[in-house]
Short mmCIF file of C-alpha atoms and ligand atoms in Angstrom, two decimals:
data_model
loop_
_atom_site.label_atom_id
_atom_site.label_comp_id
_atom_site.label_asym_id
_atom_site.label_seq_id
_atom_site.Cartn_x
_atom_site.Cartn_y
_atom_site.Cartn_z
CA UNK C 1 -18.27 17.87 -6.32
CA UNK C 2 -15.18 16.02 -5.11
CA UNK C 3 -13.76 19.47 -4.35
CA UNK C 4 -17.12 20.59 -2.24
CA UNK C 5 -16.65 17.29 -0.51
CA UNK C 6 -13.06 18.12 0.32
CA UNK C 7 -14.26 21.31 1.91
CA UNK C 8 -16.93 20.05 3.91
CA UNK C 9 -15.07 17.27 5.81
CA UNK C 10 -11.08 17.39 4.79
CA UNK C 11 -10.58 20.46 7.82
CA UNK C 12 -11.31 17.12 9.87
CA UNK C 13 -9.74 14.21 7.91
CA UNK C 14 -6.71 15.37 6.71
CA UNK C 15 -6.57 13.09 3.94
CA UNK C 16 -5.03 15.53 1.08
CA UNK C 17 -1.70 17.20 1.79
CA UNK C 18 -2.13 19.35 -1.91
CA UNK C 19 -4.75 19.70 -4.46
CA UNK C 20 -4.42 20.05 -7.89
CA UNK C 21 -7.33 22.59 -8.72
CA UNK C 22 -6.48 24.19 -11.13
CA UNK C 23 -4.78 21.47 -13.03
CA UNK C 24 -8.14 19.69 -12.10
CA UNK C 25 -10.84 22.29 -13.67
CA UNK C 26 -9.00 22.70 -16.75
CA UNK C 27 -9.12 18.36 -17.18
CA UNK C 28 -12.30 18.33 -16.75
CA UNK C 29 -13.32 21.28 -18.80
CA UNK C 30 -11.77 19.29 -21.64
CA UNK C 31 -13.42 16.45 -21.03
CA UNK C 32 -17.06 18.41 -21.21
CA UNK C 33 -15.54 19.51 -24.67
CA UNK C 34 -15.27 15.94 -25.85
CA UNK C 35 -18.75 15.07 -24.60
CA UNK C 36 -21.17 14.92 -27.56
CA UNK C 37 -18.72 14.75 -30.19
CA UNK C 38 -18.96 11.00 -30.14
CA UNK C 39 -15.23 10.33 -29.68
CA UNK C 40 -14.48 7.01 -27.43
CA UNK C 41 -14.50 7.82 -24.17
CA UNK C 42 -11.41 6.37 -21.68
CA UNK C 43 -11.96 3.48 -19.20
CA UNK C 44 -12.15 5.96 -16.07
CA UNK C 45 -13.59 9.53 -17.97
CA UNK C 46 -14.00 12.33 -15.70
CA UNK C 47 -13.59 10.24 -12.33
CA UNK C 48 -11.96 12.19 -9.54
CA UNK C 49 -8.97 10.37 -8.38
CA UNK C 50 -6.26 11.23 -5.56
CA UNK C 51 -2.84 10.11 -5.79
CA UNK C 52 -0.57 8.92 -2.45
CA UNK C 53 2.70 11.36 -2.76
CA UNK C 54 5.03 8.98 -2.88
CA UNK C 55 4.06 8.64 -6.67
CA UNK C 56 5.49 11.23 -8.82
CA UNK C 57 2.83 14.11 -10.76
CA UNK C 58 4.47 16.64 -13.16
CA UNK C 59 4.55 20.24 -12.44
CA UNK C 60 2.60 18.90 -8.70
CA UNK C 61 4.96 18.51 -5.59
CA UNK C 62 5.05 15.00 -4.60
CA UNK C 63 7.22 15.51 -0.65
CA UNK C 64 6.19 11.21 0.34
CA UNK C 65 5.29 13.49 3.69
CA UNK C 66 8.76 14.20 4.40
CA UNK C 67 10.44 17.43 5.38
CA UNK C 68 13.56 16.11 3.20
CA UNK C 69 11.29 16.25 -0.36
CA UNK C 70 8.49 19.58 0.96
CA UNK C 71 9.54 21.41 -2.07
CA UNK C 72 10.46 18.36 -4.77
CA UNK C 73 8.53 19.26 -8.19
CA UNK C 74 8.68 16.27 -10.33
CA UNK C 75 9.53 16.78 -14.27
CA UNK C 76 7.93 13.48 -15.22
CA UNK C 77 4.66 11.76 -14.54
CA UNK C 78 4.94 8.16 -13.08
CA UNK C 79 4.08 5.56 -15.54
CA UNK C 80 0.15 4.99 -13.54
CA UNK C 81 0.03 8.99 -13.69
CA UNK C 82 0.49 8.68 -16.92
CA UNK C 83 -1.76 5.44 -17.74
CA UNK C 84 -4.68 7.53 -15.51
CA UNK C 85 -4.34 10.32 -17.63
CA UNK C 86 -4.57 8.03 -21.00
CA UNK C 87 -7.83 6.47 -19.37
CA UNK C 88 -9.17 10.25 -19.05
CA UNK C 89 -9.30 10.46 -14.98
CA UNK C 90 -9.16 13.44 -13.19
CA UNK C 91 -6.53 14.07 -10.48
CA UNK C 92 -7.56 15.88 -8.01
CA UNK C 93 -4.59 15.96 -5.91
CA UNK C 94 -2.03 14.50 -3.22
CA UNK C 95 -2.58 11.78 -0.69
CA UNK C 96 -1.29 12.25 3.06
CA UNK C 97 1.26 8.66 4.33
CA UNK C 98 3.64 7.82 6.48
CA UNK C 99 6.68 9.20 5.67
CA UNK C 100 8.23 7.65 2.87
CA UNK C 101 5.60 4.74 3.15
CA UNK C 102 7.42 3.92 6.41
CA UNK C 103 4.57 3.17 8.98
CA UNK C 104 0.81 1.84 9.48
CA UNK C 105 -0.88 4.84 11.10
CA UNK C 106 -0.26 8.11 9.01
CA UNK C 107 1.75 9.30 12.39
CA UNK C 108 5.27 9.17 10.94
CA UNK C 109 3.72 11.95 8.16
CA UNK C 110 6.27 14.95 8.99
CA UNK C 111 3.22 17.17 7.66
CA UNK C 112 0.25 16.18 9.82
CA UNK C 113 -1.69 13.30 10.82
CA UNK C 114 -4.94 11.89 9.05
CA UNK C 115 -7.59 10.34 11.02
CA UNK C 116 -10.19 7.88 10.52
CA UNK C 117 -13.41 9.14 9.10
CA UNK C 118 -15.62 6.49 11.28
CA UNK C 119 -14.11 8.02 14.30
CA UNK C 120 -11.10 10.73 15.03
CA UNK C 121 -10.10 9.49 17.65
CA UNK C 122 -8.88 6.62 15.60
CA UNK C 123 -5.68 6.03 13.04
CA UNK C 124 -6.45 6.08 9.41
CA UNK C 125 -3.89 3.43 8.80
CA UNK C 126 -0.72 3.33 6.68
CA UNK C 127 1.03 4.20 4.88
CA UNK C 128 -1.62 5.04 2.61
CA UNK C 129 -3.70 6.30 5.44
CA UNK C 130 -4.52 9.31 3.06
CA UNK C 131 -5.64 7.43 -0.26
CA UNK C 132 -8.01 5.18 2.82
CA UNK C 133 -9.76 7.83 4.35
CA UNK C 134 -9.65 10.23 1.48
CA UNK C 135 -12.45 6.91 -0.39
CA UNK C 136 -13.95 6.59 2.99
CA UNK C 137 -14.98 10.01 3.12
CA UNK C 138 -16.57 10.34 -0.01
CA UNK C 139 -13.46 13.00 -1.37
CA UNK C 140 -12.48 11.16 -4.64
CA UNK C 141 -14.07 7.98 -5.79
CA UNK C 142 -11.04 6.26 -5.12
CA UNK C 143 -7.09 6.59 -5.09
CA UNK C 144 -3.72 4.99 -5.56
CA UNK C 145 -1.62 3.68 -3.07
CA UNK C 146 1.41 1.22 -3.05
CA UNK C 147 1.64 -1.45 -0.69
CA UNK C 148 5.76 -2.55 0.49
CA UNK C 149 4.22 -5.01 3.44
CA UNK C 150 0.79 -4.09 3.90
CA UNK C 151 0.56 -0.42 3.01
CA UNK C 152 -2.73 -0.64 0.98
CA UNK C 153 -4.40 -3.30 2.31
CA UNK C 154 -4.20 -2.33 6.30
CA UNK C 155 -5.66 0.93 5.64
CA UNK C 156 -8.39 -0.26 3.36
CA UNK C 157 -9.36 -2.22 6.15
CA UNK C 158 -8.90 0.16 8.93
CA UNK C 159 -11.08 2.91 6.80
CA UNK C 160 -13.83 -0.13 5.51
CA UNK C 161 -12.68 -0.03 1.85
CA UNK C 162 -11.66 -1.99 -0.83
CA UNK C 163 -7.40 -2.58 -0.95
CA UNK C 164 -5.88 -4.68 -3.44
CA UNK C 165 -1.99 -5.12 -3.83
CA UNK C 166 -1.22 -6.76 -7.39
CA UNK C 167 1.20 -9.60 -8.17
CA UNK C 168 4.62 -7.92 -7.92
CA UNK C 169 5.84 -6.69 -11.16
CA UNK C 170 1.84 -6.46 -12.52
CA UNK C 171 2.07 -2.64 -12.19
CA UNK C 172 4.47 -0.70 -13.02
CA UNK C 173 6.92 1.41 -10.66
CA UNK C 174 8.27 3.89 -12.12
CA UNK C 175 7.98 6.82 -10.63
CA UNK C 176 7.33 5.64 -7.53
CA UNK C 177 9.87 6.81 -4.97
CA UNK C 178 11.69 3.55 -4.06
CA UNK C 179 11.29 2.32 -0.35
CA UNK C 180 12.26 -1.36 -0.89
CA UNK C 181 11.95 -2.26 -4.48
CA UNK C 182 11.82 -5.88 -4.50
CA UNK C 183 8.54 -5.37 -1.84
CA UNK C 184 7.16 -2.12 -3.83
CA UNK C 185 3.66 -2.24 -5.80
CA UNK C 186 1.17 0.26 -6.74
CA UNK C 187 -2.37 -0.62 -6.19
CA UNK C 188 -6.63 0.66 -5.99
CA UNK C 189 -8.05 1.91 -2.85
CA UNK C 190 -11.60 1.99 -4.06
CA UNK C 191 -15.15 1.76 -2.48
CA UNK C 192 -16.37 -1.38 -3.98
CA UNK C 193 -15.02 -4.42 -5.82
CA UNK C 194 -15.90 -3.22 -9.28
CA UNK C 195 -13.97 -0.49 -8.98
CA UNK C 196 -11.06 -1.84 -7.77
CA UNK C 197 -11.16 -4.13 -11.20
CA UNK C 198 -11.56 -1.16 -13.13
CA UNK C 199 -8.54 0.81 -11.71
CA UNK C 200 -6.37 -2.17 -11.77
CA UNK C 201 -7.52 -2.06 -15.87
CA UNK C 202 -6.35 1.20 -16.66
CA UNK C 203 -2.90 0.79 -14.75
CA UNK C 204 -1.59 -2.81 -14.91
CA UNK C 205 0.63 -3.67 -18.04
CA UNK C 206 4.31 -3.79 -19.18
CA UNK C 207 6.46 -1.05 -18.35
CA UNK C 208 9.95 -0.77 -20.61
CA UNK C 209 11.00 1.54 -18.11
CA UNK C 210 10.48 -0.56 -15.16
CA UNK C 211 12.81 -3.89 -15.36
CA UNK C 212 11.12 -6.02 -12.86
CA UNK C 213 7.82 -5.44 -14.99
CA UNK C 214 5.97 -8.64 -15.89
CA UNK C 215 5.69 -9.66 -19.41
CA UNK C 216 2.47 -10.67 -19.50
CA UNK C 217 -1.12 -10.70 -20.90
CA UNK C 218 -3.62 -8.53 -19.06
CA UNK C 219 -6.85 -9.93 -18.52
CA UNK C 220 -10.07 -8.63 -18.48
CA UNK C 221 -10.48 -7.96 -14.98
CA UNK C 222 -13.58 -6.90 -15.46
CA UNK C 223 -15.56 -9.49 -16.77
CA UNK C 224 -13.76 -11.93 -14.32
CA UNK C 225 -16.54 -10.75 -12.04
CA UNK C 226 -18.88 -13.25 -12.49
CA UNK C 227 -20.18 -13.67 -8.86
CA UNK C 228 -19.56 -17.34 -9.07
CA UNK C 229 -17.41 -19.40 -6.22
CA UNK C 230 -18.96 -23.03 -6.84
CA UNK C 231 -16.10 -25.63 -5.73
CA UNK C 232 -13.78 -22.84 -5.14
CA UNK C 233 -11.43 -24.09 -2.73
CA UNK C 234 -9.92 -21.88 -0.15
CA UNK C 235 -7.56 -21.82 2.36
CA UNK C 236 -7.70 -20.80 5.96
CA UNK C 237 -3.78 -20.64 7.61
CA UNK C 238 -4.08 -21.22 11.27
CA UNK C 239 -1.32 -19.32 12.40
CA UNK C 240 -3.62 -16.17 10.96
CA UNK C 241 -6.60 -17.34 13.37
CA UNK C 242 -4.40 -17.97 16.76
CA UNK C 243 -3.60 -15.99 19.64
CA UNK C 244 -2.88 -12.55 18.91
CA UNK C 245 -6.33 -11.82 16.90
CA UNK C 246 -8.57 -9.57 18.50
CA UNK C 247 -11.40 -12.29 18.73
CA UNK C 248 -13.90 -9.72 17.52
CA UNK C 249 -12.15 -9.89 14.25
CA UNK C 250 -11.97 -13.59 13.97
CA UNK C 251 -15.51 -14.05 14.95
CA UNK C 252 -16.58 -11.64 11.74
CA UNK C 253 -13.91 -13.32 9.35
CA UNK C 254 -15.42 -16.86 10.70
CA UNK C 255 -18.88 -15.31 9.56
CA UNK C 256 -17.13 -14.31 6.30
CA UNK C 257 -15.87 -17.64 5.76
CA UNK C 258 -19.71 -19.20 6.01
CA UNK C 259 -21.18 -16.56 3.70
CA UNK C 260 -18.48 -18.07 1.39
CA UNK C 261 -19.52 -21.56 2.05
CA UNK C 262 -23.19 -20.72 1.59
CA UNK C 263 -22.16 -19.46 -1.92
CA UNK C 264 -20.69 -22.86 -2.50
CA UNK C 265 -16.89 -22.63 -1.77
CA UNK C 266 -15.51 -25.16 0.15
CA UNK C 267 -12.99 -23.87 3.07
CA UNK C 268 -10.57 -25.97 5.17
CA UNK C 269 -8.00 -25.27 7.57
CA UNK C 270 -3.81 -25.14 6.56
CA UNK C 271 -0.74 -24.01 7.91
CA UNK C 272 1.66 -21.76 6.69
CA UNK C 273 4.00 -22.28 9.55
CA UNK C 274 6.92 -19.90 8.85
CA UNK C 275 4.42 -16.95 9.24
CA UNK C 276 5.92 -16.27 12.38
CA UNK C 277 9.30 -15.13 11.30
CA UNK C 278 7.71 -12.95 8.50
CA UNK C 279 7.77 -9.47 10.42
CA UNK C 280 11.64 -10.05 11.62
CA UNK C 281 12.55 -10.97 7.98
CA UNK C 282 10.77 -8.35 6.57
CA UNK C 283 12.00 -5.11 9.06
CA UNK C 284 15.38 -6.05 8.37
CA UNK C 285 14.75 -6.60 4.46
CA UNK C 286 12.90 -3.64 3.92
CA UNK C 287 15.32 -1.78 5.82
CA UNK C 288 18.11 -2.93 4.17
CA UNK C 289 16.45 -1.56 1.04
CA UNK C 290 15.68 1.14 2.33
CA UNK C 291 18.89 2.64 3.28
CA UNK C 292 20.62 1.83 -0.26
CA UNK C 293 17.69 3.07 -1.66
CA UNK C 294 17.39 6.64 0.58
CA UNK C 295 21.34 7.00 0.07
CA UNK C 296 20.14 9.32 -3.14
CA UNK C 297 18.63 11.75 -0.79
CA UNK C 298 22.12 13.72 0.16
CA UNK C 299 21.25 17.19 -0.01
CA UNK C 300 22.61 17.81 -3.74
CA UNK C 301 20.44 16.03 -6.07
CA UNK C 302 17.02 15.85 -4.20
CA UNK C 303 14.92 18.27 -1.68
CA UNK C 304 16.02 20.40 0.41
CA UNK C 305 19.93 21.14 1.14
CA UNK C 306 21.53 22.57 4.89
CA UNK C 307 22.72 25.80 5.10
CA UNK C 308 26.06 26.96 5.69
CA UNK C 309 27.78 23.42 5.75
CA UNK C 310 31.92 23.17 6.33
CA UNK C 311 32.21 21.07 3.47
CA UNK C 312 30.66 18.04 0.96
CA UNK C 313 30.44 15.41 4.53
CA UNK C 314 28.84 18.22 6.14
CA UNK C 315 25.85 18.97 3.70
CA UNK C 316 25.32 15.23 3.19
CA UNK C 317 25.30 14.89 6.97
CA UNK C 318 23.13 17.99 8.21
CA UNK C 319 20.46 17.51 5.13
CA UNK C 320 20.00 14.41 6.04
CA UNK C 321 19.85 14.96 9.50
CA UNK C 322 17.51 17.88 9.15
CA UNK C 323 15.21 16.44 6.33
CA UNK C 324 14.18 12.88 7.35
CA UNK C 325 11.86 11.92 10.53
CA UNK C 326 13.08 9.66 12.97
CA UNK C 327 11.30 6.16 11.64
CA UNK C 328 13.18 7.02 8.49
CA UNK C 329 16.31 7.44 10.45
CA UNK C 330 15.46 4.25 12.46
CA UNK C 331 15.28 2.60 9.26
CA UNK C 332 18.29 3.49 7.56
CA UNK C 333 20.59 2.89 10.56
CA UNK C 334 18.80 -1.02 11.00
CA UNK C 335 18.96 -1.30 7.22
CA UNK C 336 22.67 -0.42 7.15
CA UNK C 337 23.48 -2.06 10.00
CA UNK C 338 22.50 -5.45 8.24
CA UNK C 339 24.07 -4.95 5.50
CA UNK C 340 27.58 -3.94 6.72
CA UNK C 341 30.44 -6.43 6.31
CA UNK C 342 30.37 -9.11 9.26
CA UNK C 343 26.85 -8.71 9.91
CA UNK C 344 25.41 -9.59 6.27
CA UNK C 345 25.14 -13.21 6.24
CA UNK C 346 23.61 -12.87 10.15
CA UNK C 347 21.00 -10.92 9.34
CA UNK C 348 20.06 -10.03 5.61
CA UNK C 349 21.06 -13.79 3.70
CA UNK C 350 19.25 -15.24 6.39
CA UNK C 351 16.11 -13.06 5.99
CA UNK C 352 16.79 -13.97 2.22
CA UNK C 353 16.53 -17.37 3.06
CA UNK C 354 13.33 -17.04 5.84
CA UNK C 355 11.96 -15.04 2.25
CA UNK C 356 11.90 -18.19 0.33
CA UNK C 357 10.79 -20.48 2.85
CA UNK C 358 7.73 -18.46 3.17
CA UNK C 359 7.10 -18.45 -0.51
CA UNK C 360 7.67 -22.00 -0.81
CA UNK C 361 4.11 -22.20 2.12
CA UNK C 362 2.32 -20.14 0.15
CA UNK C 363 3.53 -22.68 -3.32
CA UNK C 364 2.39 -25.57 -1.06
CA UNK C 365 -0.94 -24.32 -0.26
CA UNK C 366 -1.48 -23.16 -3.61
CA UNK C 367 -1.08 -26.42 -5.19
CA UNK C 368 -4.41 -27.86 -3.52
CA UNK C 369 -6.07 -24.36 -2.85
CA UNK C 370 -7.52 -21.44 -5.25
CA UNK C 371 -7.45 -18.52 -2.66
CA UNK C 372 -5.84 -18.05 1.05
CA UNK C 373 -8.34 -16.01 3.46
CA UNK C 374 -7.96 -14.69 6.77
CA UNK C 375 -8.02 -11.52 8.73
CA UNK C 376 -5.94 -8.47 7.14
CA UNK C 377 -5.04 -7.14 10.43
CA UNK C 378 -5.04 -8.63 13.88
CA UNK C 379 -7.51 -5.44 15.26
CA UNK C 380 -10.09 -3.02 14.00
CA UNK C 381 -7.86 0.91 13.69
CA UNK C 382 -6.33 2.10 17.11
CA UNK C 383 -6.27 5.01 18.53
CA UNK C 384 -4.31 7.86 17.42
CA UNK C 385 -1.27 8.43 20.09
CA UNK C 386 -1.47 4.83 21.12
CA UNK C 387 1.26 2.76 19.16
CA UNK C 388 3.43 6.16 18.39
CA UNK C 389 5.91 5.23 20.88
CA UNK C 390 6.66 1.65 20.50
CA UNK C 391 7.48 0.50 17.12
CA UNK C 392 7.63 -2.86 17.99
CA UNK C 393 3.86 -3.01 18.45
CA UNK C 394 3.62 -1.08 15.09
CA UNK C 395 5.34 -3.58 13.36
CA UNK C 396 3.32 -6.40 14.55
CA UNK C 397 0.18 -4.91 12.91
CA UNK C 398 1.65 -5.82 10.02
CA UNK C 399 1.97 -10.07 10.64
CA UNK C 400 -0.73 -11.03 7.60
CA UNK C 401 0.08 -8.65 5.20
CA UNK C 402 3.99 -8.64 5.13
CA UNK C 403 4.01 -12.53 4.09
CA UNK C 404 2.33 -11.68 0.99
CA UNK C 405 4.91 -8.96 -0.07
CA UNK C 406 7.52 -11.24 0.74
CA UNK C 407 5.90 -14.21 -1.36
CA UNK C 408 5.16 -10.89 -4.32
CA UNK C 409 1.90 -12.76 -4.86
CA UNK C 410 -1.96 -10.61 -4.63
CA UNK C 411 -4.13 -9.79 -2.21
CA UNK C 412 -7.37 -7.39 -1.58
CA UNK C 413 -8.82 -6.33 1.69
CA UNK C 414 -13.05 -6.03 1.62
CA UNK C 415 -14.98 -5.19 4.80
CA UNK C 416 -16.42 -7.86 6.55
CA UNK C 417 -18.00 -6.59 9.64
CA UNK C 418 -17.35 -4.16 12.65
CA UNK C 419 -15.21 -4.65 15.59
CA UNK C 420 -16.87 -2.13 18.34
CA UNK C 421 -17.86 -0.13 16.08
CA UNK C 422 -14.99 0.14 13.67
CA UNK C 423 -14.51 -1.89 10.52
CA UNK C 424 -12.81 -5.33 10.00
CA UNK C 425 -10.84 -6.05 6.95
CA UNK C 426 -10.97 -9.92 4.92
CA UNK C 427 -8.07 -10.28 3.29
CA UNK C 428 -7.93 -12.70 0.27
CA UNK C 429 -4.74 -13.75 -1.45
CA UNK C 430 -3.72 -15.21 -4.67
CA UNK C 431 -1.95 -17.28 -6.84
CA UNK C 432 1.02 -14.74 -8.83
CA UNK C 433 -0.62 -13.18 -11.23
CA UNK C 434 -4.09 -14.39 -10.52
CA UNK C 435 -5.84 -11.27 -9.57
CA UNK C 436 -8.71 -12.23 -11.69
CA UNK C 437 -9.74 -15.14 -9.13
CA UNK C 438 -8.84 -12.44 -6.32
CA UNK C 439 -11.71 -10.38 -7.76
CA UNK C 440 -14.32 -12.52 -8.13
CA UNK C 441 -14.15 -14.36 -4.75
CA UNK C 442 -13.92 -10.49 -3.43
CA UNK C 443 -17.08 -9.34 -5.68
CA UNK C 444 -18.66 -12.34 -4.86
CA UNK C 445 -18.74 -12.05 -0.93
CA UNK C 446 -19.01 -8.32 -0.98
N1 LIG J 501 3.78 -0.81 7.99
C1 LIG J 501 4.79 -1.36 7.16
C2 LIG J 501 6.08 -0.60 7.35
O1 LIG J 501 6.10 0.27 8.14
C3 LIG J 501 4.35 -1.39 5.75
C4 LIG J 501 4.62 -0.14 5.01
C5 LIG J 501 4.27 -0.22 3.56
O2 LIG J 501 3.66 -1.18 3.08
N2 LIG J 501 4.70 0.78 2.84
O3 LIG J 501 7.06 -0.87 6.73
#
């Protein structure tokens, strides 16, 4: 079915940049083997998944849309690959993003661009722009994505899905191709709430192999879905309602916020007033990261390598040159730029520092309030074409999703309403490690 789906509408969407067919038939012709022999089933049997490629599939090529990785076969499976597998999913293949998970619009893919399946005219999102619309189009019943400042949750809204980034550290990353690691986290793209607490199940847990994985319990996710938001408190930062906000979008979170009240929640206005400095910290933070963490990529170990170079400075030069996209190149030349000797304590301590001061808001807030809500985007998708050449504008997309990466606490986008037409994401955030109360005030409102 998923793969009928995929060949009705994908020729439109461009969601999927490889399937897995084969790989896929021969999965789920197992699984039909163990039906009827009364053998426990796994937590996700025979649901068709699709993976973003910037998470790493045996034997499947896994390019995170760039030129620099188009032939890259993994020998591994990443440690959710290999926790899907365990819970007896069915991959069905490989998820179109912005290159290297750099961007909000699927645009910066060096393959080709996805669009929107509620209009495609319109951006998908990013960077997981392919898991969105690959779930909004009916191809798989949902995907994974990871989320470094808003990668998830943006194009969950922008596509009228479910998005939830976990606490970081709740899933594990390994295996996925580092952009920044201390922003990183895998996460669900799914259609409803329930889902979203099932594929957070199967893939949150301890990870040996990853050493900023948490230690911890996992709940049952599941049953934290009780429907019930009696006395919750919640939180509503001004600074994520004020000028800026496409006042279609506040008007259907505002409507959001009553159905919440009606339920019995009780919602009053805070601030979270270093907000503002959140995008600056967080392009030069990510960046940083970013160009220690793409210095692997030198035309020897990874990808593809230049032809004909004059000697070892050469081929590190013209790979790189040749194989990354110029946001990626953007990136690495801010990134090392901030962290070169003179410049570091201008610009990366002092992002450091604007990093903890926004944690410490979202400590305040949380010590009177169960959940933060507010819009997860300032506007509904845009058009494709219309943001390509100013990244500036691109990066301010990202204002009420980057905090939260920066703070490494959870959030989930739902859909609350249209703005002309196209959906309108609600994003609700979380204490650390509380994605259980995430859930539930989602499921609840949804
Ligand atoms: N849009 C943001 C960026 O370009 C977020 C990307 C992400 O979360 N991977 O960095």
């Amino acid at each position: 079915e998923a793969y009928a789906r995929i060949g009705q509408v994908d020729g439109k969407i461009k969601a999927f940049l490889k399937l897995d067919e084969e790989n896929a038939r021969a999965a789920a012709k197992s699984l039909d083997g163990q039906l009827g022999s009364g053998s426990a089933r796994g937590l996700l049997f025979g649901l068709p998944i699709g993976i973003k490629d910037n998470i790493v599939t045996e034997g499947v090529t896994t390019t995170c849309a760039s030129q620099f990785l188009r032939n890259f076969n993994p020998v591994y499976d990443a440690t959710v690959v290999a926790k899907l597998k365990d819970a007896q999913a069915v991959s069905i293949g490989k998820l179109n993003m912005d290159e290297f998970a750099m961007g909000g619009s699927n645009e910066n893919s060096s393959f080709h661009t996805t669009y929107n399946p509620w209009n495609t005219d319109y951006v998908p999102g990013g960077s997981s722009g392919g898991s969105a619309a690959a779930v909004a189009a009916g191809e798989v019943y949902f995907s994974l994505g990871s989320d470094t400042g808003g990668s998830i949750r943006q194009p969950a809204a922008y596509c009228g899905i479910v998005g939830l980034k976990p606490t970081y550290g709740l899933v594990s990353r390994f295996g996925l191709v580092a952009f920044a690691s201390s922003l990183d986290q895998i996460g669900p793209l799914t259609k409803n709430v329930e889902d979203s607490a099932y594929l957070l199940q199967a893939i949150a847990g301890h990870d040996p192999q990853d050493s900023t994985s948490a230690k911890v319990d996992i709940p049952d996710y599941i049953s934290a879905l009780s429907g019930d938001v009696k006395g919750l408190r919640v939180a509503l930062p001004k600074e994520y309602m004020s000028e800026g906000i496409d006042p279609k979008v506040r008007d259907a979170v505002m409507t959001a916020l009553k159905t919440l009240e009606s339920l019995g929640a009780v919602v009053e206005e805070v601030s979270l007033p270093h907000s503002e400095y959140a995008v600056a910290a967080y392009y030069l933070l990510a960046s940083s990261e970013a160009s220690s963490n793409l210095a692997r990529f030198d035309g020897v170990r990874y990808g593809v390598r230049a032809e004909n170079p004059k000697n070892l400075l050469d081929l590190y030069h013209k790979s790189r040159s040749e194989g990354f996209g110029p946001e990626v190149k953007r990136r690495i030349m801010l990134g090392t730029y901030a962290l070169s000797s003179g410049y570091y304590d201008a610009y990366y301590l002092k992002a450091q520092k604007v990093r903890t001061l926004i944690k410490q808001d979202f400590d305040r807030v949380f010590e009177s309030y169960d959940v933060i809500i507010g819009p997860t985007a300032p506007t509904a998708a845009f058009k494709v074409g219309s943001q390509v050449d100013n990244p500036l504008t691109m990066y301010l997309n990202d204002i009420m999703t980057i905090p939260v990466n920066l703070a490494g606490i959870p959030a989930i986008s739902v859909p609350c309403g249209f703005a002309d037409g196209l959906p309108v994401g609600l994003q609700i955030i979380g204490k650390a490690l509380d994605e259980s109360t995430v859930l539930r005030v989602a499921h609840a409102y949804e």
